[in-house]
Amino acid sequence: MTATTWRPLAACLLYGAIAGWTTQGWRKDASIAALQRAAVTDKTTAATELAQATTRVLTLERAAGTALAQRADHLTQEQTHAKTERDRFNTDVRSGAVRLSIPVSSGQCAATADSTAAASHRQETRAELDPATAAALDAIASDGDDATRQLNACIDAYNTVRDTYHVQTE
């Protein structure tokens, strides 16, 4: 091969390589641009989904907070009502308007053939409690009632949160 035939062939190869390089660059640039567009779209979609999820959670939190506040108000009202009733009862016991008594055994040990018949004809013997003892017993019962109200409020609050956030419990 002579130099004159070699040069056109080298020039063609060089132009072919440059054209191939340029074409490959264009393809690469197009692929990069497509990836960048997809990344921007994915980023925008993710940001929108995050904003929507955050809004849903905040709405749920507000609803749960409102429900819990209403339950706390209801508990306060129940406790106030119970205290009013307890105070009224204690006042009536102290004044003698209400008298408390308990059944007592008569101390007889006589055997009877039919105890149910004997019990139905017999008058029950009762002992009256003094006002201080009655008030002490009422205080014990009231403490138990208050504890029950508070535990029920806790259970209601738990159920409210569980139902609001759709938590699965086992």
Short mmCIF file of N, CA and C in Angstrom, two decimals:
data_model
loop_
_atom_site.label_atom_id
_atom_site.label_comp_id
_atom_site.label_asym_id
_atom_site.label_seq_id
_atom_site.Cartn_x
_atom_site.Cartn_y
_atom_site.Cartn_z
N MET A 1 0.83 -1.16 0.00
CA MET A 1 0.00 0.00 0.00
C MET A 1 0.89 1.23 0.00
N THR A 2 0.45 2.11 -0.79
CA THR A 2 1.21 3.34 -0.90
C THR A 2 0.62 4.37 0.04
N ALA A 3 1.36 5.39 0.20
CA ALA A 3 0.97 6.45 1.11
C ALA A 3 -0.28 7.15 0.60
N THR A 4 -0.45 7.21 -0.69
CA THR A 4 -1.63 7.89 -1.21
C THR A 4 -2.90 7.08 -0.96
N THR A 5 -2.81 5.81 -0.96
CA THR A 5 -3.99 5.00 -0.66
C THR A 5 -4.21 4.87 0.84
N TRP A 6 -3.19 4.95 1.57
CA TRP A 6 -3.23 4.84 3.02
C TRP A 6 -3.88 6.06 3.65
N ARG A 7 -3.60 7.22 3.15
CA ARG A 7 -4.13 8.46 3.73
C ARG A 7 -5.65 8.54 3.66
N PRO A 8 -6.27 8.28 2.51
CA PRO A 8 -7.73 8.36 2.48
C PRO A 8 -8.35 7.34 3.44
N LEU A 9 -7.73 6.14 3.53
CA LEU A 9 -8.24 5.13 4.43
C LEU A 9 -8.11 5.58 5.88
N ALA A 10 -6.98 6.15 6.26
CA ALA A 10 -6.75 6.66 7.61
C ALA A 10 -7.70 7.82 7.91
N ALA A 11 -7.92 8.66 6.91
CA ALA A 11 -8.83 9.79 7.11
C ALA A 11 -10.25 9.28 7.34
N CYS A 12 -10.66 8.27 6.56
CA CYS A 12 -12.00 7.69 6.74
C CYS A 12 -12.13 7.07 8.12
N LEU A 13 -11.10 6.35 8.52
CA LEU A 13 -11.13 5.73 9.84
C LEU A 13 -11.17 6.80 10.94
N LEU A 14 -10.40 7.83 10.78
CA LEU A 14 -10.37 8.90 11.76
C LEU A 14 -11.73 9.60 11.83
N TYR A 15 -12.31 9.90 10.67
CA TYR A 15 -13.62 10.53 10.66
C TYR A 15 -14.68 9.59 11.25
N GLY A 16 -14.57 8.31 10.96
CA GLY A 16 -15.50 7.32 11.51
C GLY A 16 -15.39 7.24 13.03
N ALA A 17 -14.14 7.28 13.52
CA ALA A 17 -13.93 7.23 14.97
C ALA A 17 -14.50 8.48 15.63
N ILE A 18 -14.26 9.63 15.00
CA ILE A 18 -14.76 10.88 15.57
C ILE A 18 -16.30 10.88 15.54
N ALA A 19 -16.89 10.40 14.45
CA ALA A 19 -18.36 10.34 14.34
C ALA A 19 -18.90 9.36 15.38
N GLY A 20 -18.25 8.23 15.54
CA GLY A 20 -18.68 7.25 16.55
C GLY A 20 -18.57 7.82 17.96
N TRP A 21 -17.47 8.47 18.22
CA TRP A 21 -17.24 9.09 19.53
C TRP A 21 -18.33 10.13 19.82
N THR A 22 -18.60 10.95 18.83
CA THR A 22 -19.60 12.01 18.98
C THR A 22 -20.99 11.38 19.20
N THR A 23 -21.32 10.37 18.41
CA THR A 23 -22.61 9.71 18.55
C THR A 23 -22.73 9.06 19.93
N GLN A 24 -21.69 8.41 20.33
CA GLN A 24 -21.70 7.77 21.66
C GLN A 24 -21.84 8.83 22.75
N GLY A 25 -21.21 9.97 22.59
CA GLY A 25 -21.34 11.08 23.54
C GLY A 25 -22.76 11.60 23.60
N TRP A 26 -23.38 11.71 22.42
CA TRP A 26 -24.76 12.17 22.39
C TRP A 26 -25.67 11.19 23.11
N ARG A 27 -25.46 9.91 22.86
CA ARG A 27 -26.26 8.88 23.54
C ARG A 27 -26.05 8.94 25.05
N LYS A 28 -24.79 9.06 25.44
CA LYS A 28 -24.47 9.14 26.87
C LYS A 28 -25.14 10.37 27.49
N ASP A 29 -25.05 11.51 26.80
CA ASP A 29 -25.68 12.72 27.31
C ASP A 29 -27.20 12.56 27.40
N ALA A 30 -27.80 11.90 26.43
CA ALA A 30 -29.24 11.66 26.44
C ALA A 30 -29.61 10.73 27.60
N SER A 31 -28.80 9.70 27.82
CA SER A 31 -29.07 8.77 28.93
C SER A 31 -28.94 9.49 30.28
N ILE A 32 -27.91 10.31 30.42
CA ILE A 32 -27.73 11.07 31.66
C ILE A 32 -28.88 12.03 31.86
N ALA A 33 -29.31 12.70 30.81
CA ALA A 33 -30.43 13.63 30.93
C ALA A 33 -31.71 12.89 31.33
N ALA A 34 -31.93 11.71 30.75
CA ALA A 34 -33.12 10.92 31.10
C ALA A 34 -33.05 10.48 32.56
N LEU A 35 -31.88 10.06 33.01
CA LEU A 35 -31.71 9.68 34.41
C LEU A 35 -31.93 10.86 35.34
N GLN A 36 -31.44 12.02 34.95
CA GLN A 36 -31.63 13.22 35.77
C GLN A 36 -33.12 13.58 35.84
N ARG A 37 -33.83 13.49 34.70
CA ARG A 37 -35.27 13.78 34.71
C ARG A 37 -36.00 12.78 35.60
N ALA A 38 -35.63 11.51 35.49
CA ALA A 38 -36.28 10.48 36.32
C ALA A 38 -35.98 10.73 37.80
N ALA A 39 -34.75 11.13 38.11
CA ALA A 39 -34.40 11.41 39.51
C ALA A 39 -35.19 12.59 40.03
N VAL A 40 -35.35 13.63 39.24
CA VAL A 40 -36.12 14.80 39.66
C VAL A 40 -37.59 14.40 39.86
N THR A 41 -38.13 13.61 38.95
CA THR A 41 -39.52 13.16 39.07
C THR A 41 -39.69 12.31 40.33
N ASP A 42 -38.75 11.36 40.55
CA ASP A 42 -38.82 10.52 41.74
C ASP A 42 -38.69 11.34 43.02
N LYS A 43 -37.80 12.32 42.99
CA LYS A 43 -37.61 13.18 44.16
C LYS A 43 -38.88 13.99 44.44
N THR A 44 -39.49 14.52 43.40
CA THR A 44 -40.72 15.29 43.56
C THR A 44 -41.85 14.40 44.07
N THR A 45 -41.95 13.20 43.52
CA THR A 45 -42.98 12.25 43.96
C THR A 45 -42.77 11.88 45.43
N ALA A 46 -41.52 11.60 45.79
CA ALA A 46 -41.22 11.24 47.18
C ALA A 46 -41.53 12.40 48.12
N ALA A 47 -41.19 13.61 47.72
CA ALA A 47 -41.47 14.78 48.56
C ALA A 47 -42.99 14.97 48.72
N THR A 48 -43.74 14.76 47.66
CA THR A 48 -45.20 14.89 47.73
C THR A 48 -45.79 13.82 48.64
N GLU A 49 -45.32 12.57 48.50
CA GLU A 49 -45.81 11.49 49.35
C GLU A 49 -45.46 11.74 50.82
N LEU A 50 -44.25 12.24 51.07
CA LEU A 50 -43.85 12.57 52.44
C LEU A 50 -44.74 13.66 53.02
N ALA A 51 -45.01 14.68 52.23
CA ALA A 51 -45.88 15.77 52.71
C ALA A 51 -47.29 15.25 53.00
N GLN A 52 -47.81 14.38 52.14
CA GLN A 52 -49.14 13.82 52.36
C GLN A 52 -49.16 12.93 53.61
N ALA A 53 -48.14 12.10 53.78
CA ALA A 53 -48.07 11.23 54.95
C ALA A 53 -47.94 12.06 56.23
N THR A 54 -47.15 13.10 56.17
CA THR A 54 -46.99 13.98 57.34
C THR A 54 -48.32 14.65 57.68
N THR A 55 -49.03 15.09 56.68
CA THR A 55 -50.34 15.72 56.91
C THR A 55 -51.31 14.72 57.53
N ARG A 56 -51.30 13.47 57.02
CA ARG A 56 -52.19 12.44 57.59
C ARG A 56 -51.85 12.19 59.05
N VAL A 57 -50.56 12.06 59.35
CA VAL A 57 -50.14 11.77 60.73
C VAL A 57 -50.49 12.95 61.65
N LEU A 58 -50.26 14.16 61.19
CA LEU A 58 -50.60 15.32 62.02
C LEU A 58 -52.11 15.40 62.26
N THR A 59 -52.89 15.07 61.25
CA THR A 59 -54.35 15.05 61.42
C THR A 59 -54.75 14.00 62.44
N LEU A 60 -54.14 12.81 62.34
CA LEU A 60 -54.42 11.76 63.32
C LEU A 60 -54.00 12.18 64.72
N GLU A 61 -52.84 12.82 64.83
CA GLU A 61 -52.38 13.28 66.15
C GLU A 61 -53.34 14.30 66.74
N ARG A 62 -53.80 15.23 65.92
CA ARG A 62 -54.75 16.23 66.41
C ARG A 62 -56.06 15.56 66.86
N ALA A 63 -56.54 14.62 66.07
CA ALA A 63 -57.79 13.93 66.42
C ALA A 63 -57.61 13.15 67.72
N ALA A 64 -56.49 12.45 67.84
CA ALA A 64 -56.24 11.69 69.08
C ALA A 64 -56.10 12.63 70.26
N GLY A 65 -55.40 13.73 70.08
CA GLY A 65 -55.24 14.71 71.16
C GLY A 65 -56.57 15.29 71.60
N THR A 66 -57.42 15.59 70.64
CA THR A 66 -58.75 16.11 70.96
C THR A 66 -59.57 15.07 71.72
N ALA A 67 -59.52 13.83 71.24
CA ALA A 67 -60.28 12.76 71.91
C ALA A 67 -59.76 12.53 73.32
N LEU A 68 -58.45 12.57 73.49
CA LEU A 68 -57.87 12.37 74.83
C LEU A 68 -58.22 13.54 75.75
N ALA A 69 -58.22 14.74 75.22
CA ALA A 69 -58.61 15.90 76.04
C ALA A 69 -60.08 15.80 76.45
N GLN A 70 -60.93 15.36 75.52
CA GLN A 70 -62.35 15.20 75.87
C GLN A 70 -62.53 14.12 76.93
N ARG A 71 -61.75 13.04 76.82
CA ARG A 71 -61.84 11.96 77.83
C ARG A 71 -61.36 12.47 79.18
N ALA A 72 -60.31 13.28 79.19
CA ALA A 72 -59.81 13.84 80.45
C ALA A 72 -60.85 14.77 81.07
N ASP A 73 -61.51 15.58 80.24
CA ASP A 73 -62.59 16.45 80.75
C ASP A 73 -63.74 15.62 81.32
N HIS A 74 -64.08 14.54 80.63
CA HIS A 74 -65.16 13.67 81.10
C HIS A 74 -64.78 13.05 82.44
N LEU A 75 -63.52 12.62 82.58
CA LEU A 75 -63.06 12.05 83.85
C LEU A 75 -63.14 13.09 84.96
N THR A 76 -62.74 14.31 84.67
CA THR A 76 -62.81 15.38 85.67
C THR A 76 -64.26 15.61 86.10
N GLN A 77 -65.17 15.61 85.14
CA GLN A 77 -66.59 15.78 85.46
C GLN A 77 -67.10 14.63 86.32
N GLU A 78 -66.71 13.39 85.96
CA GLU A 78 -67.13 12.23 86.75
C GLU A 78 -66.59 12.33 88.18
N GLN A 79 -65.34 12.73 88.32
CA GLN A 79 -64.75 12.84 89.66
C GLN A 79 -65.42 13.95 90.46
N THR A 80 -65.73 15.06 89.82
CA THR A 80 -66.41 16.15 90.52
C THR A 80 -67.80 15.72 90.97
N HIS A 81 -68.52 15.04 90.09
CA HIS A 81 -69.85 14.55 90.44
C HIS A 81 -69.76 13.55 91.60
N ALA A 82 -68.81 12.64 91.54
CA ALA A 82 -68.65 11.64 92.61
C ALA A 82 -68.30 12.31 93.93
N LYS A 83 -67.45 13.33 93.88
CA LYS A 83 -67.07 14.04 95.12
C LYS A 83 -68.29 14.75 95.70
N THR A 84 -69.08 15.35 94.85
CA THR A 84 -70.30 16.03 95.32
C THR A 84 -71.24 15.03 96.00
N GLU A 85 -71.44 13.89 95.36
CA GLU A 85 -72.29 12.86 95.94
C GLU A 85 -71.72 12.33 97.25
N ARG A 86 -70.41 12.11 97.28
CA ARG A 86 -69.75 11.62 98.50
C ARG A 86 -69.88 12.64 99.64
N ASP A 87 -69.68 13.92 99.33
CA ASP A 87 -69.81 14.97 100.36
C ASP A 87 -71.24 15.04 100.89
N ARG A 88 -72.21 14.92 99.97
CA ARG A 88 -73.61 14.95 100.38
C ARG A 88 -73.92 13.75 101.29
N PHE A 89 -73.42 12.58 100.93
CA PHE A 89 -73.64 11.38 101.73
C PHE A 89 -73.02 11.55 103.12
N ASN A 90 -71.78 12.03 103.17
CA ASN A 90 -71.11 12.22 104.47
C ASN A 90 -71.84 13.24 105.33
N THR A 91 -72.35 14.30 104.72
CA THR A 91 -73.12 15.29 105.46
C THR A 91 -74.39 14.66 106.03
N ASP A 92 -75.07 13.86 105.23
CA ASP A 92 -76.28 13.19 105.70
C ASP A 92 -75.98 12.19 106.81
N VAL A 93 -74.84 11.49 106.72
CA VAL A 93 -74.47 10.53 107.77
C VAL A 93 -74.17 11.29 109.07
N ARG A 94 -73.41 12.38 108.97
CA ARG A 94 -73.06 13.16 110.17
C ARG A 94 -74.28 13.79 110.83
N SER A 95 -75.23 14.21 110.01
CA SER A 95 -76.42 14.85 110.58
C SER A 95 -77.44 13.83 111.09
N GLY A 96 -77.27 12.59 110.74
CA GLY A 96 -78.21 11.56 111.17
C GLY A 96 -79.33 11.32 110.19
N ALA A 97 -79.36 12.03 109.08
CA ALA A 97 -80.39 11.83 108.07
C ALA A 97 -80.27 10.45 107.43
N VAL A 98 -79.04 9.96 107.35
CA VAL A 98 -78.78 8.61 106.84
C VAL A 98 -78.09 7.84 107.94
N ARG A 99 -78.60 6.65 108.21
CA ARG A 99 -77.97 5.79 109.23
C ARG A 99 -77.53 4.51 108.55
N LEU A 100 -76.34 4.08 108.89
CA LEU A 100 -75.79 2.85 108.31
C LEU A 100 -75.77 1.77 109.37
N SER A 101 -76.07 0.57 108.94
CA SER A 101 -76.03 -0.56 109.87
C SER A 101 -75.53 -1.78 109.12
N ILE A 102 -75.09 -2.76 109.90
CA ILE A 102 -74.63 -4.02 109.34
C ILE A 102 -75.35 -5.15 110.05
N PRO A 103 -75.55 -6.28 109.36
CA PRO A 103 -76.19 -7.41 110.04
C PRO A 103 -75.20 -8.04 111.02
N VAL A 104 -75.71 -8.48 112.16
CA VAL A 104 -74.89 -9.19 113.14
C VAL A 104 -75.59 -10.47 113.53
N SER A 105 -74.79 -11.44 113.94
CA SER A 105 -75.41 -12.69 114.39
C SER A 105 -75.89 -12.48 115.82
N SER A 106 -76.96 -13.19 116.17
CA SER A 106 -77.54 -12.99 117.49
C SER A 106 -76.78 -13.72 118.57
N GLY A 107 -75.85 -14.56 118.19
CA GLY A 107 -75.05 -15.28 119.17
C GLY A 107 -75.70 -16.55 119.66
N GLN A 108 -76.86 -16.91 119.15
CA GLN A 108 -77.54 -18.13 119.56
C GLN A 108 -76.98 -19.29 118.75
N CYS A 109 -76.80 -20.40 119.39
CA CYS A 109 -76.26 -21.57 118.72
C CYS A 109 -77.28 -22.69 118.66
N ALA A 110 -78.54 -22.38 118.80
CA ALA A 110 -79.58 -23.40 118.80
C ALA A 110 -79.73 -23.97 117.40
N ALA A 111 -79.83 -25.28 117.31
CA ALA A 111 -79.99 -25.94 116.02
C ALA A 111 -81.45 -25.96 115.65
N THR A 112 -81.74 -25.71 114.38
CA THR A 112 -83.12 -25.78 113.91
C THR A 112 -83.20 -26.80 112.79
N ALA A 113 -84.35 -27.41 112.66
CA ALA A 113 -84.52 -28.44 111.64
C ALA A 113 -84.56 -27.81 110.26
N ASP A 114 -85.23 -26.70 110.13
CA ASP A 114 -85.32 -26.03 108.83
C ASP A 114 -84.80 -24.61 109.00
N SER A 115 -83.53 -24.41 108.64
CA SER A 115 -82.91 -23.10 108.88
C SER A 115 -83.49 -22.03 107.97
N THR A 116 -83.92 -22.36 106.75
CA THR A 116 -84.48 -21.34 105.86
C THR A 116 -85.83 -20.88 106.38
N ALA A 117 -86.61 -21.77 106.90
CA ALA A 117 -87.91 -21.36 107.46
C ALA A 117 -87.70 -20.54 108.71
N ALA A 118 -86.72 -20.91 109.50
CA ALA A 118 -86.44 -20.15 110.72
C ALA A 118 -85.90 -18.78 110.38
N ALA A 119 -85.09 -18.68 109.35
CA ALA A 119 -84.52 -17.40 108.96
C ALA A 119 -85.57 -16.47 108.40
N SER A 120 -86.56 -17.01 107.70
CA SER A 120 -87.57 -16.14 107.10
C SER A 120 -88.51 -15.58 108.16
N HIS A 121 -88.70 -16.25 109.29
CA HIS A 121 -89.59 -15.77 110.33
C HIS A 121 -88.86 -14.94 111.37
N ARG A 122 -87.57 -15.01 111.35
CA ARG A 122 -86.78 -14.30 112.34
C ARG A 122 -86.47 -12.89 111.83
N GLN A 123 -86.45 -11.91 112.68
CA GLN A 123 -86.07 -10.56 112.29
C GLN A 123 -84.56 -10.48 112.36
N GLU A 124 -83.96 -9.85 111.33
CA GLU A 124 -82.51 -9.74 111.27
C GLU A 124 -82.02 -8.75 112.32
N THR A 125 -80.99 -9.15 113.04
CA THR A 125 -80.40 -8.27 114.04
C THR A 125 -79.35 -7.42 113.33
N ARG A 126 -79.38 -6.10 113.59
CA ARG A 126 -78.45 -5.19 112.92
C ARG A 126 -77.77 -4.31 113.95
N ALA A 127 -76.56 -3.87 113.62
CA ALA A 127 -75.83 -2.95 114.49
C ALA A 127 -75.59 -1.67 113.71
N GLU A 128 -75.92 -0.56 114.30
CA GLU A 128 -75.74 0.72 113.64
C GLU A 128 -74.29 1.17 113.77
N LEU A 129 -73.75 1.72 112.68
CA LEU A 129 -72.37 2.23 112.69
C LEU A 129 -72.37 3.68 113.14
N ASP A 130 -71.33 4.04 113.88
CA ASP A 130 -71.22 5.45 114.26
C ASP A 130 -70.80 6.24 113.02
N PRO A 131 -71.07 7.55 112.99
CA PRO A 131 -70.78 8.36 111.80
C PRO A 131 -69.31 8.34 111.37
N ALA A 132 -68.38 8.29 112.31
CA ALA A 132 -66.96 8.27 111.94
C ALA A 132 -66.60 6.98 111.22
N THR A 133 -67.11 5.86 111.69
CA THR A 133 -66.85 4.57 111.04
C THR A 133 -67.51 4.55 109.66
N ALA A 134 -68.72 5.05 109.56
CA ALA A 134 -69.41 5.10 108.27
C ALA A 134 -68.62 5.96 107.29
N ALA A 135 -68.10 7.10 107.75
CA ALA A 135 -67.31 7.98 106.88
C ALA A 135 -66.02 7.29 106.45
N ALA A 136 -65.39 6.55 107.36
CA ALA A 136 -64.15 5.84 107.03
C ALA A 136 -64.42 4.76 105.97
N LEU A 137 -65.50 4.01 106.14
CA LEU A 137 -65.85 2.99 105.15
C LEU A 137 -66.19 3.62 103.80
N ASP A 138 -66.90 4.74 103.84
CA ASP A 138 -67.22 5.44 102.60
C ASP A 138 -65.95 5.95 101.92
N ALA A 139 -64.97 6.42 102.70
CA ALA A 139 -63.71 6.90 102.11
C ALA A 139 -62.98 5.77 101.40
N ILE A 140 -62.99 4.57 102.01
CA ILE A 140 -62.34 3.42 101.38
C ILE A 140 -63.04 3.06 100.07
N ALA A 141 -64.37 3.01 100.13
CA ALA A 141 -65.14 2.70 98.92
C ALA A 141 -64.95 3.77 97.85
N SER A 142 -64.89 5.03 98.25
CA SER A 142 -64.72 6.13 97.30
C SER A 142 -63.35 6.08 96.64
N ASP A 143 -62.32 5.74 97.42
CA ASP A 143 -60.98 5.59 96.83
C ASP A 143 -60.99 4.50 95.77
N GLY A 144 -61.66 3.40 96.06
CA GLY A 144 -61.77 2.32 95.07
C GLY A 144 -62.52 2.77 93.82
N ASP A 145 -63.61 3.51 94.02
CA ASP A 145 -64.37 4.02 92.88
C ASP A 145 -63.53 4.98 92.04
N ASP A 146 -62.77 5.87 92.72
CA ASP A 146 -61.90 6.80 91.99
C ASP A 146 -60.86 6.05 91.18
N ALA A 147 -60.26 5.03 91.78
CA ALA A 147 -59.26 4.24 91.07
C ALA A 147 -59.88 3.54 89.85
N THR A 148 -61.08 3.04 90.01
CA THR A 148 -61.77 2.38 88.89
C THR A 148 -62.05 3.37 87.77
N ARG A 149 -62.50 4.57 88.12
CA ARG A 149 -62.74 5.60 87.10
C ARG A 149 -61.45 5.95 86.37
N GLN A 150 -60.36 6.11 87.12
CA GLN A 150 -59.08 6.44 86.49
C GLN A 150 -58.58 5.33 85.58
N LEU A 151 -58.72 4.08 86.02
CA LEU A 151 -58.29 2.96 85.18
C LEU A 151 -59.15 2.85 83.93
N ASN A 152 -60.44 3.08 84.07
CA ASN A 152 -61.31 3.07 82.89
C ASN A 152 -60.92 4.19 81.92
N ALA A 153 -60.55 5.34 82.45
CA ALA A 153 -60.10 6.44 81.59
C ALA A 153 -58.80 6.06 80.87
N CYS A 154 -57.90 5.37 81.57
CA CYS A 154 -56.65 4.91 80.93
C CYS A 154 -56.96 3.91 79.82
N ILE A 155 -57.87 3.00 80.07
CA ILE A 155 -58.24 2.01 79.05
C ILE A 155 -58.87 2.71 77.85
N ASP A 156 -59.74 3.68 78.12
CA ASP A 156 -60.36 4.44 77.02
C ASP A 156 -59.30 5.20 76.21
N ALA A 157 -58.33 5.80 76.90
CA ALA A 157 -57.27 6.53 76.21
C ALA A 157 -56.44 5.57 75.35
N TYR A 158 -56.12 4.42 75.91
CA TYR A 158 -55.35 3.42 75.16
C TYR A 158 -56.12 3.01 73.91
N ASN A 159 -57.41 2.70 74.06
CA ASN A 159 -58.22 2.28 72.92
C ASN A 159 -58.35 3.39 71.89
N THR A 160 -58.45 4.63 72.33
CA THR A 160 -58.53 5.76 71.40
C THR A 160 -57.27 5.84 70.55
N VAL A 161 -56.12 5.76 71.20
CA VAL A 161 -54.85 5.84 70.45
C VAL A 161 -54.71 4.64 69.53
N ARG A 162 -55.04 3.45 70.03
CA ARG A 162 -54.93 2.24 69.21
C ARG A 162 -55.83 2.34 67.99
N ASP A 163 -57.08 2.78 68.18
CA ASP A 163 -58.01 2.87 67.07
C ASP A 163 -57.64 4.01 66.11
N THR A 164 -57.14 5.10 66.65
CA THR A 164 -56.76 6.24 65.80
C THR A 164 -55.62 5.87 64.86
N TYR A 165 -54.62 5.19 65.38
CA TYR A 165 -53.45 4.85 64.58
C TYR A 165 -53.54 3.45 63.98
N HIS A 166 -54.67 2.77 64.17
CA HIS A 166 -54.90 1.44 63.61
C HIS A 166 -53.77 0.48 63.97
N VAL A 167 -53.44 0.45 65.26
CA VAL A 167 -52.38 -0.42 65.74
C VAL A 167 -52.95 -1.82 65.93
N GLN A 168 -52.23 -2.81 65.45
CA GLN A 168 -52.65 -4.20 65.62
C GLN A 168 -52.07 -4.70 66.93
N THR A 169 -52.92 -5.17 67.82
CA THR A 169 -52.45 -5.72 69.08
C THR A 169 -52.77 -7.20 69.13
N GLU A 170 -51.96 -7.92 69.84
CA GLU A 170 -52.19 -9.35 69.97
C GLU A 170 -52.20 -9.72 71.42
#
